[in-house]
CSV table of C-alpha atoms in Angstrom, one decimal:
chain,number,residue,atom,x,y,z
A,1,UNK,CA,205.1,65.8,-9.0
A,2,UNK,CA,202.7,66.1,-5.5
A,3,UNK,CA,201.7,68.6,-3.6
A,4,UNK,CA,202.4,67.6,-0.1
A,5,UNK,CA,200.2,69.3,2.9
A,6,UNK,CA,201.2,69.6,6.1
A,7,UNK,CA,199.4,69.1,8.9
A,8,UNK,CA,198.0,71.9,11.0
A,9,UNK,CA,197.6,70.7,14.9
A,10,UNK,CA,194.4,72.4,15.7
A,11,UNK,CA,193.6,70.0,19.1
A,12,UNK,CA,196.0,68.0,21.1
A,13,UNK,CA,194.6,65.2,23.4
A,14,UNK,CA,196.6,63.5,25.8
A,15,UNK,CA,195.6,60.0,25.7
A,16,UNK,CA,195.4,57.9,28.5
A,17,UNK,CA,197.5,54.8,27.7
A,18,UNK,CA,196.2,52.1,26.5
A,19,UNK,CA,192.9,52.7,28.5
A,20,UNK,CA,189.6,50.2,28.3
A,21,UNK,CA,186.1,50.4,30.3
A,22,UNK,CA,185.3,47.4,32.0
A,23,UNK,CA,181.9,46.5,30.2
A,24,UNK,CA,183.7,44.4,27.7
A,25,UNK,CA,180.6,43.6,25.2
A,26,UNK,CA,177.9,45.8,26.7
A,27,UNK,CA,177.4,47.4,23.1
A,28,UNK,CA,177.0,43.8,21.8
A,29,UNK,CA,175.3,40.1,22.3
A,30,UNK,CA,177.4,37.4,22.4
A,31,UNK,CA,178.9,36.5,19.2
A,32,UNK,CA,177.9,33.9,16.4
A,33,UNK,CA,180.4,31.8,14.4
A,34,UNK,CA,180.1,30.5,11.2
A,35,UNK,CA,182.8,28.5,8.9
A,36,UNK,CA,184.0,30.1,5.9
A,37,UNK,CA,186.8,29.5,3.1
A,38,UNK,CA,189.9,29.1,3.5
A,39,UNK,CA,191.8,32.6,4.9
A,40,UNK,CA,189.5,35.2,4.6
A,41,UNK,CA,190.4,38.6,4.0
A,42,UNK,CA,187.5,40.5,2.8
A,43,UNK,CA,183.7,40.7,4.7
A,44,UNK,CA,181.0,42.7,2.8
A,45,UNK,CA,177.0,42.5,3.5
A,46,UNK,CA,174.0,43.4,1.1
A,47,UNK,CA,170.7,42.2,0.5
A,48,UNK,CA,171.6,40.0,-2.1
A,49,UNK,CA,167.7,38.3,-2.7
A,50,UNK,CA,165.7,41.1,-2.6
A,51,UNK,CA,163.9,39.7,0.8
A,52,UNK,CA,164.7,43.1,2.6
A,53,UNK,CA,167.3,41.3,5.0
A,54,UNK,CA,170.7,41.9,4.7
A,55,UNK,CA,173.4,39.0,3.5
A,56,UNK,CA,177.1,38.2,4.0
A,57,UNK,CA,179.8,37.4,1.9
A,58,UNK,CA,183.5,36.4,2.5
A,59,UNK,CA,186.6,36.6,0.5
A,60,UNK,CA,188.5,33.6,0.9
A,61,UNK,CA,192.2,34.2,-0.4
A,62,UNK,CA,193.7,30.4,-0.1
A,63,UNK,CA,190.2,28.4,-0.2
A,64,UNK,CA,189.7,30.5,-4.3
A,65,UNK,CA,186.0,31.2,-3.6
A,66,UNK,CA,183.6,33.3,-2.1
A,67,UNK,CA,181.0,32.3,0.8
A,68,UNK,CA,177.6,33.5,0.3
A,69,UNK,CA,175.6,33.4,3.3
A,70,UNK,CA,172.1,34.5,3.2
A,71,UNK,CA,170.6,36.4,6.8
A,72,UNK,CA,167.1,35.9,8.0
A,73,UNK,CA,166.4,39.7,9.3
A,74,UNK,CA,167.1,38.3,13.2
A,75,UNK,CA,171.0,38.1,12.9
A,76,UNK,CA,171.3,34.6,11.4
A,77,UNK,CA,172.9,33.4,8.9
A,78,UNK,CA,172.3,30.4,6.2
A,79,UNK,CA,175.2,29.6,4.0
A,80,UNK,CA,175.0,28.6,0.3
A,81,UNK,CA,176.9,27.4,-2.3
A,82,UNK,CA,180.4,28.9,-2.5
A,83,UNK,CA,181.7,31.0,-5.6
A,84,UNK,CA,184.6,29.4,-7.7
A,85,UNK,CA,187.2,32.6,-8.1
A,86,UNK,CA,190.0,30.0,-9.9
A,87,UNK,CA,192.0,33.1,-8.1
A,88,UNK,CA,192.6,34.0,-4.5
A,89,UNK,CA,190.1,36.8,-3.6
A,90,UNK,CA,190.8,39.8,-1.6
A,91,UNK,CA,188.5,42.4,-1.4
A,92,UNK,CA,184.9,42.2,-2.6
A,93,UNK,CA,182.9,45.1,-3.3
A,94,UNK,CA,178.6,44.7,-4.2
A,95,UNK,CA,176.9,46.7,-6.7
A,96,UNK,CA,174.4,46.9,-9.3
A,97,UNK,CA,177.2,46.8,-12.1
A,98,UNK,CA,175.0,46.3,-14.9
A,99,UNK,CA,172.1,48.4,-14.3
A,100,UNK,CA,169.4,45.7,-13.9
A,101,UNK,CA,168.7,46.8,-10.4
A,102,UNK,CA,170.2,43.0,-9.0
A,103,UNK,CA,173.2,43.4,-6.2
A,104,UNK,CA,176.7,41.8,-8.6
A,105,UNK,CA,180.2,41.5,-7.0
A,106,UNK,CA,183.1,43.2,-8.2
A,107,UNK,CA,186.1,40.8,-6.9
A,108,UNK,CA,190.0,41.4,-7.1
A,109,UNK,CA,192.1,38.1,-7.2
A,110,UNK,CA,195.6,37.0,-6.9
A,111,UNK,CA,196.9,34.0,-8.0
A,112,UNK,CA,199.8,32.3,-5.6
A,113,UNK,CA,202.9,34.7,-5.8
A,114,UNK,CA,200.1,37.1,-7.1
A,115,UNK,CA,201.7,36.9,-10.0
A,116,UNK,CA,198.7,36.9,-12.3
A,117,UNK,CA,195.9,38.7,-11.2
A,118,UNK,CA,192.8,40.2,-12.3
A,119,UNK,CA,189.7,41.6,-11.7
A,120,UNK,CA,186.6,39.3,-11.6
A,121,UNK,CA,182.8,40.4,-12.1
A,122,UNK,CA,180.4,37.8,-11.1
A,123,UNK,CA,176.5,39.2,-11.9
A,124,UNK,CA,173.7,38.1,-9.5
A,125,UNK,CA,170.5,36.2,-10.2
A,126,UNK,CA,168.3,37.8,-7.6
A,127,UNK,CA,168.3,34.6,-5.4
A,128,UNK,CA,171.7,34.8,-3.5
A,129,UNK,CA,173.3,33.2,-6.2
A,130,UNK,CA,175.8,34.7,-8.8
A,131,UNK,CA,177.5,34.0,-12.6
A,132,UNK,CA,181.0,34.8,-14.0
A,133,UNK,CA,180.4,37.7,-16.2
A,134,UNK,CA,183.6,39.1,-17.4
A,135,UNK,CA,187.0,38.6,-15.7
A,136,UNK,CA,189.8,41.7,-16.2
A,137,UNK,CA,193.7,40.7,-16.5
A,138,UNK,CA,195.5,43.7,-14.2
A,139,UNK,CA,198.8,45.0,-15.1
A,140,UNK,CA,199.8,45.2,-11.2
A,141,UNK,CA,198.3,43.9,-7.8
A,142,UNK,CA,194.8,44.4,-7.2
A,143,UNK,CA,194.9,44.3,-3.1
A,144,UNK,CA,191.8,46.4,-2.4
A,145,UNK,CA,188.7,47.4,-4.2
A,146,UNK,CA,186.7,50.2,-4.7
A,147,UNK,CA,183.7,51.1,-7.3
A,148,UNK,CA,182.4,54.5,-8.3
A,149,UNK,CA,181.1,56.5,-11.7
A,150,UNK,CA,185.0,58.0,-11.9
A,151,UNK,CA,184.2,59.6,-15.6
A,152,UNK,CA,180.4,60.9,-15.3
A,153,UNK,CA,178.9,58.4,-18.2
A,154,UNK,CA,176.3,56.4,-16.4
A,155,UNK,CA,178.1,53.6,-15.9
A,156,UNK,CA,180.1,51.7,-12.8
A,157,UNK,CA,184.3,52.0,-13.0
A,158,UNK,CA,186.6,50.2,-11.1
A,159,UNK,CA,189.9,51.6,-9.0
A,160,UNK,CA,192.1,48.6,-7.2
A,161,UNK,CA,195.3,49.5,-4.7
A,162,UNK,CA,198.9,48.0,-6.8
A,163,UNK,CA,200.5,47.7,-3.1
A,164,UNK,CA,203.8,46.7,-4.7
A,165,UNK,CA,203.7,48.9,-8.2
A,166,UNK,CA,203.0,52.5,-5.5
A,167,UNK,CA,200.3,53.3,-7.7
A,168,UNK,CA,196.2,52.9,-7.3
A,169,UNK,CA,195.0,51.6,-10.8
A,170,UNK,CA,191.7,52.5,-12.1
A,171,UNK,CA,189.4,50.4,-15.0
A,172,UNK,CA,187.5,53.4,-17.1
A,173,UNK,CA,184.4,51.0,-18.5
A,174,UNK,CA,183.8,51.5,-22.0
A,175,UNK,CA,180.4,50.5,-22.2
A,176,UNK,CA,177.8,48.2,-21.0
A,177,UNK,CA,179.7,44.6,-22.8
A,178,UNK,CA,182.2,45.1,-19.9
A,179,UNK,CA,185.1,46.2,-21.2
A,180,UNK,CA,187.7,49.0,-19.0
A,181,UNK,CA,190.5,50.9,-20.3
A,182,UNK,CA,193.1,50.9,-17.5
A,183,UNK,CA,195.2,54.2,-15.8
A,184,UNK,CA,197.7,54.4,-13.6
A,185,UNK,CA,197.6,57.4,-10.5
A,186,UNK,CA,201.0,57.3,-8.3
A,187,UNK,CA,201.1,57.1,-5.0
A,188,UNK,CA,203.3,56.7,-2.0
A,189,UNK,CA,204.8,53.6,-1.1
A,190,UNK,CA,203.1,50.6,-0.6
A,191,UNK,CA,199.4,51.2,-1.5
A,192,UNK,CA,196.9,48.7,0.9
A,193,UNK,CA,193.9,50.5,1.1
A,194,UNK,CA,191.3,52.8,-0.5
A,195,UNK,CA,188.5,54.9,-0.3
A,196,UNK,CA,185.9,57.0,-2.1
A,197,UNK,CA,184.4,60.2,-1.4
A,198,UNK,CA,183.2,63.5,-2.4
A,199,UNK,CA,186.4,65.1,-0.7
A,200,UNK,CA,186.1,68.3,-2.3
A,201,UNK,CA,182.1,68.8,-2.2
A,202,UNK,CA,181.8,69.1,-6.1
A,203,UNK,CA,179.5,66.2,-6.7
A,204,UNK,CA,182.2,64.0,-8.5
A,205,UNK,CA,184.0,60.7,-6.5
A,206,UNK,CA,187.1,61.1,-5.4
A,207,UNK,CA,189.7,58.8,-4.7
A,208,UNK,CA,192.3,58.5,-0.9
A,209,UNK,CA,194.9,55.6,-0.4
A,210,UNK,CA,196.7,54.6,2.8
A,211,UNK,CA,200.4,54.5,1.9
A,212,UNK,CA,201.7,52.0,4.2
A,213,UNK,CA,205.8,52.9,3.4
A,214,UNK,CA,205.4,56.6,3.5
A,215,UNK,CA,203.4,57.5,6.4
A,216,UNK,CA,200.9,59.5,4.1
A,217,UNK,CA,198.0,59.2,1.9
A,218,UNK,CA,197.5,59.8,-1.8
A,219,UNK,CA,194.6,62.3,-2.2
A,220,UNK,CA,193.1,61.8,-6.0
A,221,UNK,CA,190.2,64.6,-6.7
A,222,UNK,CA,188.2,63.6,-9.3
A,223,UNK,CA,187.9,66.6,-12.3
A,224,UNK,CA,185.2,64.3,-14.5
A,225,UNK,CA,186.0,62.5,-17.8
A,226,UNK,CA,188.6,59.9,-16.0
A,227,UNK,CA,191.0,62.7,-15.1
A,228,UNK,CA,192.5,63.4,-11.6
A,229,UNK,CA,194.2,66.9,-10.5
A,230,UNK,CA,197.7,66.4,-9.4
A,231,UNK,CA,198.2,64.1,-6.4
A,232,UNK,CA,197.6,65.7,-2.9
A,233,UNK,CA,200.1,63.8,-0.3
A,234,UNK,CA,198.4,63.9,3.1
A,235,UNK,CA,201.1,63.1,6.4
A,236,UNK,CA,199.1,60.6,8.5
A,237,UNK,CA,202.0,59.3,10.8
A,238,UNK,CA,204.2,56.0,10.6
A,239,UNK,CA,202.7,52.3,9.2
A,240,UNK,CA,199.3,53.4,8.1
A,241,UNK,CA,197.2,50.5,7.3
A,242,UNK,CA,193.7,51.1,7.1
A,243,UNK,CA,191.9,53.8,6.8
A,244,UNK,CA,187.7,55.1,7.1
A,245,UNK,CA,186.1,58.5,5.8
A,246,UNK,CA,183.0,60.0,7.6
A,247,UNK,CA,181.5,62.8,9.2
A,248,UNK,CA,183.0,62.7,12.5
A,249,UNK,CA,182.4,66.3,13.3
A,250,UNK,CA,179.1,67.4,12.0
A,251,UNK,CA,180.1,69.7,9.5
A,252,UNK,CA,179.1,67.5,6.6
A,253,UNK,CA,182.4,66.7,5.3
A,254,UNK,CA,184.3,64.3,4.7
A,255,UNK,CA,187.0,62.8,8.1
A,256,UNK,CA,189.7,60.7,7.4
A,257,UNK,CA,190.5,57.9,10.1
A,258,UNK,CA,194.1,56.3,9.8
A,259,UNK,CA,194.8,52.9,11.5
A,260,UNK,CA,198.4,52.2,12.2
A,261,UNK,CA,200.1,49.1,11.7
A,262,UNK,CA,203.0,49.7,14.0
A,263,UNK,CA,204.0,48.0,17.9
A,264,UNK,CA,202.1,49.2,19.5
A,265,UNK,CA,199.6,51.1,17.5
A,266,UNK,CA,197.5,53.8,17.2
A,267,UNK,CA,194.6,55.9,15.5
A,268,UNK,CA,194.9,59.0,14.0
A,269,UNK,CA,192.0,61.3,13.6
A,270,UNK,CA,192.0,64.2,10.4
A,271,UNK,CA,189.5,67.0,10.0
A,272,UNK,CA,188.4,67.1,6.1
A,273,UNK,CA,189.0,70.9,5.3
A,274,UNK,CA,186.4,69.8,1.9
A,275,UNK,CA,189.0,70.4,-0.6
A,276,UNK,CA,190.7,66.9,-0.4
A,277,UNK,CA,193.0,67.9,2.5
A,278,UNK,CA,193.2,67.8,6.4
A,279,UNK,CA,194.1,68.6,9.5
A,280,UNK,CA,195.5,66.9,12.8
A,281,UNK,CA,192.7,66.4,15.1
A,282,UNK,CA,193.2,63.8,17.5
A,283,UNK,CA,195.7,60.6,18.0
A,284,UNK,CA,194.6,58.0,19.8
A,285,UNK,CA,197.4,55.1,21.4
A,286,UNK,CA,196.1,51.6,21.1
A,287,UNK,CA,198.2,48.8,22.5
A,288,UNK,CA,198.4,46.4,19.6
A,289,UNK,CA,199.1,46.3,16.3
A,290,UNK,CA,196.0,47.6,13.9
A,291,UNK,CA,194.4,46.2,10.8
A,292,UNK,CA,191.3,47.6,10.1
A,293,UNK,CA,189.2,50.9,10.8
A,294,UNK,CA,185.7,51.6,10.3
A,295,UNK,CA,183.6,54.5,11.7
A,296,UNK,CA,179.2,54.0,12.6
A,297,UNK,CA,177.3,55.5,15.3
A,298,UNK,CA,177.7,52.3,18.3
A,299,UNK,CA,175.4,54.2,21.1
A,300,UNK,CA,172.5,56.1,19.0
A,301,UNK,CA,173.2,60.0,20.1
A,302,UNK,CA,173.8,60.8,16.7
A,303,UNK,CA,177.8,60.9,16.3
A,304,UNK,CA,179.7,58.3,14.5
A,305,UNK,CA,182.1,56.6,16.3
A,306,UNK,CA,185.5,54.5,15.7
A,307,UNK,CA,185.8,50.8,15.7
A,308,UNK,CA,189.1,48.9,15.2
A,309,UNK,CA,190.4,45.6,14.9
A,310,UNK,CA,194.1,44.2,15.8
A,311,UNK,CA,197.0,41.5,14.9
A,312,UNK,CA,196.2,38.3,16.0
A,313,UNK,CA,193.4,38.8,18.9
A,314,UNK,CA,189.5,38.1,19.8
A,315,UNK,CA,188.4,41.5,20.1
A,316,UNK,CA,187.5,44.6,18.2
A,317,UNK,CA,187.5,47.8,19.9
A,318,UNK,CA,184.7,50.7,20.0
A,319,UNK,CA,186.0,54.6,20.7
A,320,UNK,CA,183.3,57.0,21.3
A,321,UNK,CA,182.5,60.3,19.7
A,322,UNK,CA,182.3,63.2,22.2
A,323,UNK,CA,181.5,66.0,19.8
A,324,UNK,CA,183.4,67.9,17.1
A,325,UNK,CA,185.1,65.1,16.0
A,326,UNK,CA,187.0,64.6,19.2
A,327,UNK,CA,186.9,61.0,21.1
A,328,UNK,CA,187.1,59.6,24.4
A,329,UNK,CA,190.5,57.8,24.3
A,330,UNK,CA,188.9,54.9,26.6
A,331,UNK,CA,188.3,51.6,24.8
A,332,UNK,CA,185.2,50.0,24.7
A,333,UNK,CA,186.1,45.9,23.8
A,334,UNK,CA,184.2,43.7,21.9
A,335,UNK,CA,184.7,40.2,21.8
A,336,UNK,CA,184.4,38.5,19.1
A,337,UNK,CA,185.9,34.9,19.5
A,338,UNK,CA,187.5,34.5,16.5
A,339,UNK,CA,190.8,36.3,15.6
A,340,UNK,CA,189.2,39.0,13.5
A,341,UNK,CA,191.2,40.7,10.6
A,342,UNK,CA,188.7,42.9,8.7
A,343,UNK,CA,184.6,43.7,9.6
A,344,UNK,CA,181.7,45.0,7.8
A,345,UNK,CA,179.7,47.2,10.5
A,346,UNK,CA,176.2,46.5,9.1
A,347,UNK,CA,172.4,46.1,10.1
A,348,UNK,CA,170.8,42.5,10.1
A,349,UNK,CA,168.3,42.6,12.9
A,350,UNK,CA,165.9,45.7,11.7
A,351,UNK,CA,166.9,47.3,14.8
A,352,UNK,CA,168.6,50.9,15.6
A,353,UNK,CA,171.9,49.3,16.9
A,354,UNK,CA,175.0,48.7,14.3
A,355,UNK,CA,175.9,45.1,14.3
A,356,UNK,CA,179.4,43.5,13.9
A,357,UNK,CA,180.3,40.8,11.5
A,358,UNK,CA,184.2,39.7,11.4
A,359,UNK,CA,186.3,37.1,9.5
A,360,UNK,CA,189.4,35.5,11.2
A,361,UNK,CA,192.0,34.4,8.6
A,362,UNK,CA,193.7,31.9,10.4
A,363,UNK,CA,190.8,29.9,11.4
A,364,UNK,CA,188.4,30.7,8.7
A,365,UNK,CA,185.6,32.0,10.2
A,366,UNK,CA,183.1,34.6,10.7
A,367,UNK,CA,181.7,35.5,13.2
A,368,UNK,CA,178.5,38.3,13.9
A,369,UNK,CA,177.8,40.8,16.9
A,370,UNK,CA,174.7,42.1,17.3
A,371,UNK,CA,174.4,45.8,18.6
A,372,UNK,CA,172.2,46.5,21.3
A,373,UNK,CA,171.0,49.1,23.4
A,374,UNK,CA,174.1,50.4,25.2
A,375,UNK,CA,173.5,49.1,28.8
């Protein structure tokens, strides 16, 4: 059984259709594009050699590897060796799995048909370079990945979106030689994204899925010990497909952002209430298709803002905080050459400005944007 929550309209903004400023790129320099692997999905940065500069790596679904590229602190990139998955990967998420204070890669992979899948953990060597350490068979279909301390005991769990089993799966480790013990938490229909937060401002990771089928999320608190209160189903609207958590309004807890998958699409903005539900703030009409969502502050005056990318085109878009978690419903475009399907919003110059970097899928690339002062 759920507990479904309703929505409670506290503001309604009439959008202006499909509105976009005219200084397409004036939050960005032009962009930089760099091969990857075959069909990237997934685009994370860390600093990966301890240098201080921050690194990028790509999940490449068809090419079976990851691309490690290493940045130089001015915004470029160097690439290295790729990683051997044996496995399509999908998402990638970095962390210091083992403790030994070196950035490691927690990978999901699918083999074709995703018929056998697994979770694969690949340790780093302090030089940009990584080893297989343990590799995790997965009752279900890892699509995205997340990483927390789910149980309290010190050490790193695992929690993975089964988009076709309606459930998000989560690997309890059992101890520093690697090993998980496996749960299931239902969910709506069609699981295809996750993400962690203190929702309800106890100090303990919680877990939030975008349902794609049902038009909701799955809401997971967190009670310590690998246990989860019943599920929370929050209504988000039709076709969800990504989603972002952040303070949006100040109030130091957690927003929920919803990107819509449907023609054409939309955002929806939620007001975290800090007990793992919401409220309807804000929707926000875009005129494509969505895929990804991400929120960061684009123009410095302290708010975070929205940033989307679309099906199929050469642009992200940037939607402005105005206060209280309300935003200006104009789009700011940001061009990014390649056909992007995810982005990492991330920091490799050293300067106050968030920079871009995006992976197109079809074309196998990535390319970066660097943030600059807003003109």
């Amino acid at each position: 059984m759920s507990r479904k929550v309703w929505l409670v309209c506290l503001v309604f903004v009439a959008p202006a259709a499909f509105a976009a400023w005219t200084i397409l790129g004036s939050l960005f320099e032009p962009p930089r594009i760099y091969d990857t692997g075959a069909n990237p999905l997934d685009v994370v940065a860390a600093d990966l050699d301890g240098d201080g500069d921050l690194d990028v790596l790509t999940a490449n679904r068809d090419g079976l590897s990851i691309s490690v590229f290493l940045g130089d602190g001015r915004g470029s990139l160097t690439a290295l060796e790729p990683i051997d998955t044996e496995r399509g990967a999908t998402s990638l998420v970095v962390t210091d799995m083992n403790g030994d204070g070196v950035p490691d890669i927690v990978a999901s992979g699918c083999s074709p048909g995703c018929t056998d899948n697994n979770i694969m953990i690949y340790h780093g060597l302090g030089d940009g370079g990584f080893e297989r350490a343990s590799t995790h068979s997965i009752d279900g279909v890892p699509y995205n990945v997340a990483v927390a301390d789910f149980d309290g005991d010190g050490l790193l769990d695992v929690a993975a979106s089964d988009y076709p089993g309606q459930r998000l799966l989560v690997l309890l480790s059992e101890g520093r030689a690697g090993s998980f013990r496996q749960i299931s938490l239902p969910t709506g229909s069609q699981p295809i994204a996750l993400a962690v937060a203190d929702l309800d401002d106890d100090g303990r990771p919680d877990l939030i899925s975008s349902d794609h089928g049902a038009g909701s999320s799955s809401v997971y608190l967190s009670l310590g010990g690998g246990e989860f209160v019943e599920r929370i189903e929050v209504e988000t609207g039709e076709l969800p497909y990504s989603i972002a958590l952040g303070d949006l309004d100040g109030d130091r807890l957690p927003d929920l952002v919803v990107a819509h998958s449907t023609d054409p699409g939309g955002i929806t903005v939620l007001q975290g209430r800090g007990d793992g539900t919401f409220d309807y703030l804000q929707r926000i009409d875009v005129a494509d298709r969505l895929v990804y969502v991400d929120t960061a502050d684009f123009n410095d005056d302290g708010r975070a803002d929205i940033v989307v990318t679309r099906e199929k085109q050469a642009f992200a878009g940037v939607f402005l905080n105005e206060g209280d978690g309300l935003f200006d419903t104009r789009e700011i475009l940001v061009e990014a050459e390649n056909r992007i399907y995810s982005l990492v919003v991330t920091d490799l110059d050293h300067d106050p400005y968030p920079d871009l970097v995006t992976v197109d899928y079809e074309r196998s690339t990535l390319s970066v944007s660097l943030g600059k002062k807003p003109e």
